[in-house]
Amino acid sequence: MTIELDIAGLGAQGDGIAETGNGPRFVPFALPGERVRLAGNDMPEVVAGTSRDRVAPVCRHFGTCGGCVAQHMGPQLYADWKRGIVMEAF
């Protein structure tokens, strides 16, 4: 089954969040403002609105090893995401 989702925000684990009729859907490696296509358990494919905050990951293993969740985020989005996590804790 293939679905398309609009990413509205970032979760605490770095996943993009899309609001659906069944509640939030967390999409790995997706950024706010992007529309992604999901097919099964495959990596999401950005089909519209590539985020201006998306940057090329430094590590060639990004997305496959599971060690990093934020290498595709630009510095400002990364800082805002981290600040949001701290603010939510308080």
Coordinates of C-alpha atoms in Angstrom, one line a residue:
M1 CA 0.0 0.0 0.0
T2 CA 1.3 3.4 -0.9
I3 CA 0.3 6.6 0.9
E4 CA 1.3 10.3 0.7
L5 CA 1.6 12.4 3.8
D6 CA 2.3 16.1 4.6
I7 CA 4.9 16.5 7.3
A8 CA 3.8 19.2 9.8
G9 CA 6.5 18.9 12.5
L10 CA 9.3 17.0 14.1
G11 CA 9.0 14.5 17.0
A12 CA 11.3 14.1 19.9
Q13 CA 13.2 11.2 18.1
G14 CA 13.7 13.3 15.0
D15 CA 10.9 11.7 12.9
G16 CA 8.7 13.9 10.8
I17 CA 5.1 14.0 12.0
A18 CA 2.1 13.9 9.7
E19 CA -1.4 14.3 11.1
T20 CA -3.8 11.6 9.9
G21 CA -7.4 10.6 10.6
N22 CA -6.0 7.9 12.8
G23 CA -3.7 10.3 14.8
P24 CA -0.1 11.3 14.2
R25 CA 2.1 9.2 11.9
F26 CA 5.8 9.4 12.5
V27 CA 7.9 9.3 9.3
P28 CA 11.7 8.7 9.6
F29 CA 14.0 11.2 7.8
A30 CA 11.1 13.5 6.8
L31 CA 11.2 17.2 7.5
P32 CA 8.4 19.8 8.1
G33 CA 6.9 21.2 4.9
E34 CA 7.6 18.1 2.8
R35 CA 5.1 15.8 1.2
V36 CA 6.4 12.2 1.3
R37 CA 5.3 8.9 -0.3
L38 CA 5.5 5.8 1.8
A39 CA 5.4 2.3 0.3
G40 CA 5.5 -0.4 2.9
N41 CA 8.6 -0.3 5.1
D42 CA 10.7 1.5 2.4
M43 CA 12.4 4.8 3.1
P44 CA 10.1 7.8 2.5
E45 CA 10.3 9.5 -0.9
V46 CA 9.9 13.3 -0.9
V47 CA 7.4 14.0 -3.7
A48 CA 6.8 17.7 -3.1
G49 CA 8.1 20.7 -1.1
T50 CA 11.7 19.6 -0.3
S51 CA 12.5 21.4 2.9
R52 CA 14.9 24.3 2.6
D53 CA 16.3 22.9 5.9
R54 CA 17.3 19.6 4.2
V55 CA 21.1 19.2 3.8
A56 CA 23.3 16.4 2.5
P57 CA 24.3 14.0 5.3
V58 CA 28.0 13.9 6.1
C59 CA 28.1 10.1 6.6
R60 CA 27.6 7.8 3.7
H61 CA 25.9 5.3 6.0
F62 CA 23.2 7.8 7.1
G63 CA 19.8 6.2 6.9
T64 CA 21.0 2.6 7.0
C65 CA 23.0 2.1 10.2
G66 CA 20.5 3.7 12.6
G67 CA 23.1 5.7 14.5
C68 CA 22.1 9.2 13.6
V69 CA 18.7 10.7 13.1
A70 CA 19.5 14.3 12.3
Q71 CA 22.3 14.6 9.7
H72 CA 19.8 15.6 7.1
M73 CA 18.7 18.7 9.1
G74 CA 20.2 22.1 8.5
P75 CA 21.8 23.9 11.6
Q76 CA 18.8 26.2 12.3
L77 CA 16.2 23.4 12.2
Y78 CA 18.5 21.2 14.3
A79 CA 18.8 23.9 16.9
D80 CA 15.1 24.6 16.9
W81 CA 14.3 20.9 17.2
K82 CA 16.7 20.5 20.2
R83 CA 15.3 23.7 21.9
G84 CA 11.8 22.3 21.5
I85 CA 12.7 19.1 23.2
V86 CA 14.1 21.0 26.2
M87 CA 11.0 23.3 26.3
E88 CA 8.7 20.3 26.3
A89 CA 10.6 18.8 29.2
F90 CA 9.8 21.9 31.3

